Structure formats: structure tokens, C-alpha cells
PDB file of C-alpha atoms in Angstrom:
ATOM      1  CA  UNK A 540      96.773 -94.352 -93.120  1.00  0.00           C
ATOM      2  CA  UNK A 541      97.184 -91.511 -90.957  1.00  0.00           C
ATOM      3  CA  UNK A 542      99.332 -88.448 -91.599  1.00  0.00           C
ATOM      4  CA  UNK A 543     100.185 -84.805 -89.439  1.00  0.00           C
ATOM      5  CA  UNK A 544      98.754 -82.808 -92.695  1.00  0.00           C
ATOM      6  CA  UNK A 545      96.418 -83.554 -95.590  1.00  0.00           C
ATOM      7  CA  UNK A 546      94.086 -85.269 -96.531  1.00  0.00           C
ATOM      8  CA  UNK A 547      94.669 -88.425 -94.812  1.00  0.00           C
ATOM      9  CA  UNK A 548      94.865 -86.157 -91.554  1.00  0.00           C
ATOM     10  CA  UNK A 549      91.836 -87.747 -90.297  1.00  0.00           C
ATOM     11  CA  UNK A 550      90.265 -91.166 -89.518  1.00  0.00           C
ATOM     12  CA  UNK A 551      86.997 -91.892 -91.045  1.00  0.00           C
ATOM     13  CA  UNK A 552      84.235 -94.555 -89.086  1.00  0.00           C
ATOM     14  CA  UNK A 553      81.227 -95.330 -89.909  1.00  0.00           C
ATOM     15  CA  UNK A 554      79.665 -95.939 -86.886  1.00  0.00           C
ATOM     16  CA  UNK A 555      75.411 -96.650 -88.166  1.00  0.00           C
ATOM     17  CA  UNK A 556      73.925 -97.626 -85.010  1.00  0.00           C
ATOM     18  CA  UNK A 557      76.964 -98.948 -83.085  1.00  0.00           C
ATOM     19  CA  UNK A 558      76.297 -97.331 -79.574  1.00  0.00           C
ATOM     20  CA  UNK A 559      78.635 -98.732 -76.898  1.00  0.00           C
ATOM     21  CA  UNK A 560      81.329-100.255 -79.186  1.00  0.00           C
ATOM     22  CA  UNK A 561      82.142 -96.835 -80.484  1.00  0.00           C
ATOM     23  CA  UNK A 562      83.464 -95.798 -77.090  1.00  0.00           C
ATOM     24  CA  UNK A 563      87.350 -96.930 -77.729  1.00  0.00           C
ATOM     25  CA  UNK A 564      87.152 -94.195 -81.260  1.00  0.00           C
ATOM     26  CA  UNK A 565      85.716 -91.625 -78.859  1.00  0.00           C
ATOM     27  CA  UNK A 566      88.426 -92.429 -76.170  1.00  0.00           C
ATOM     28  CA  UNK A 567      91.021 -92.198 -78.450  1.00  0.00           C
ATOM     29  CA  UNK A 568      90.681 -88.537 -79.767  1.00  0.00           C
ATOM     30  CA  UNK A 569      90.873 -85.677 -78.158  1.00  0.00           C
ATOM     31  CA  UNK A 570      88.621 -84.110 -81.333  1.00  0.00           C
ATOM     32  CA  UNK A 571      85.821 -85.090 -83.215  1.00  0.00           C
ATOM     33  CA  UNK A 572      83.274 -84.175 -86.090  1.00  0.00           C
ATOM     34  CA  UNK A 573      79.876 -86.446 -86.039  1.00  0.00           C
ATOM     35  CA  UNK A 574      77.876 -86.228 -89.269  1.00  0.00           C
ATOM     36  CA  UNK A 575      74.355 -87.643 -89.242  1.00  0.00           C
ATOM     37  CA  UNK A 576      71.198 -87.675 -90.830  1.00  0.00           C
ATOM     38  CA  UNK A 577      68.704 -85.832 -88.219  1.00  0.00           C
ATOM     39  CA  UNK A 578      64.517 -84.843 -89.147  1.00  0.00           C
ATOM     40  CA  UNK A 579      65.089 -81.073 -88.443  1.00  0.00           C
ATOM     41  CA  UNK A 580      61.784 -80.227 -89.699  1.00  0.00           C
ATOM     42  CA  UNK A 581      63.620 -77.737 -92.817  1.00  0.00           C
ATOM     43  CA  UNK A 582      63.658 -78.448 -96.269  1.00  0.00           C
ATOM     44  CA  UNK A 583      65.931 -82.211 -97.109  1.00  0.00           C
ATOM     45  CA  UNK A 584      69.195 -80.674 -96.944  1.00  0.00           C
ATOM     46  CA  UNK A 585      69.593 -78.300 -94.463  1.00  0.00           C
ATOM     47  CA  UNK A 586      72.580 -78.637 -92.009  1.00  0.00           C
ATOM     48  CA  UNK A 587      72.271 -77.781 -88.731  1.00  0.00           C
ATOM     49  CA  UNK A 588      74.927 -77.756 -86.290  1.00  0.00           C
ATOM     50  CA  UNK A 589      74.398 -79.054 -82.370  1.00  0.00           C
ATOM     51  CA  UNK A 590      77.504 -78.068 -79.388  1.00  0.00           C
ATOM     52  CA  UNK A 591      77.055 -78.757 -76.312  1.00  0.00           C
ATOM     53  CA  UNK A 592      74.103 -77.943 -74.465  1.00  0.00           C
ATOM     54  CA  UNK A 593      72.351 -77.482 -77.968  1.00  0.00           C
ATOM     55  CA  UNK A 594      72.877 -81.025 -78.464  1.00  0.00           C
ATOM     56  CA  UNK A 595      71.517 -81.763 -75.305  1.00  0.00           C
ATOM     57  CA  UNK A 596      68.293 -80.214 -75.920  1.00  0.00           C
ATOM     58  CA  UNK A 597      67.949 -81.556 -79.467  1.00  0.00           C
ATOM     59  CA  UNK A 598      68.438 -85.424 -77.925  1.00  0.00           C
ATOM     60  CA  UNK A 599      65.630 -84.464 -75.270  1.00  0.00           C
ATOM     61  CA  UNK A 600      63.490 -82.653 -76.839  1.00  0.00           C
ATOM     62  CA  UNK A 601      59.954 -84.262 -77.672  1.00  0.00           C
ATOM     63  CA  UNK A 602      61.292 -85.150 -81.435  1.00  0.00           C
ATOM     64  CA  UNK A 603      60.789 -88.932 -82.338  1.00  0.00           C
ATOM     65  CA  UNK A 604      63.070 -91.169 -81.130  1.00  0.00           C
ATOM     66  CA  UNK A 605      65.312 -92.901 -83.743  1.00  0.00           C
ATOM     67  CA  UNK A 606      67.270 -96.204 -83.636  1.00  0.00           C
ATOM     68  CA  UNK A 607      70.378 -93.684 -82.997  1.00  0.00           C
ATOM     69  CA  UNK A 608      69.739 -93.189 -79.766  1.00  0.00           C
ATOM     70  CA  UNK A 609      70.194 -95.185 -76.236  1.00  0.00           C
ATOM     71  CA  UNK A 610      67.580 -94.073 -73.804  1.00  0.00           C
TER      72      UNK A 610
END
């Protein structure tokens, strides 16, 4: 179900640890909002929000590794 306006506006995915067969979603759209569970070393609860190179840095830094990732 997929609308111009409201609240079925936007396609919903649940992607867990998917990887790879995610691509045709992220092909698809030309925006996107990823929400995820991250340690951010703050109190349980705390959002944080990661553009860019910002993301880049968080996926490299020296943070353990989590079964998100593909490295």
C-alpha cells in the first residue's frame, strides 16, 4: 500500500541482518531513513544521528564489530 501523502507514504522493511539482498530496496529509492540499534556508549535510549562522512567514521572507528556489518 503505497500512497503520494499520509501515512502510508512510505514503505517499511525490516531488513535484521540482510546485507546484500537489501540492495534492490536501496536501488529503488531515491530517499531513505535507516533506524538501528547502535552501542553509542550514552545512557539506553539516546538517538544519535550519522550523515555521511559521520557514518563513515562511526562504521570504522575501533567500536566492536556487530553482525550488522560486512567487512
Amino acid at each position: 500500500m503505497r500512497s503520494e501523502l499520509g501515512p502510508d507514504a512510505a514503505d517499511f522493511v525490516d531488513g535484521g541482518t540482510l546485507s546484500f539482498s537489501l540492495l534492490p530496496y536501496l536501488e529503488a529509492t531515491d530517499s531513505m531513513l535507516v533506524i538501528d540499534a547502535a552501542d553509542l556508549n550514552r545512557a539506553a535510549g539516546a538517538v544519535g544521528l550519522f550523515e555521511g562522512a559521520a557514518m563513515d567514521g562511526f562504521l570504522t572507528s575501533t567500536r566492536r564489530r556487530s553482525v550488522h556489518e560486512v567487512v
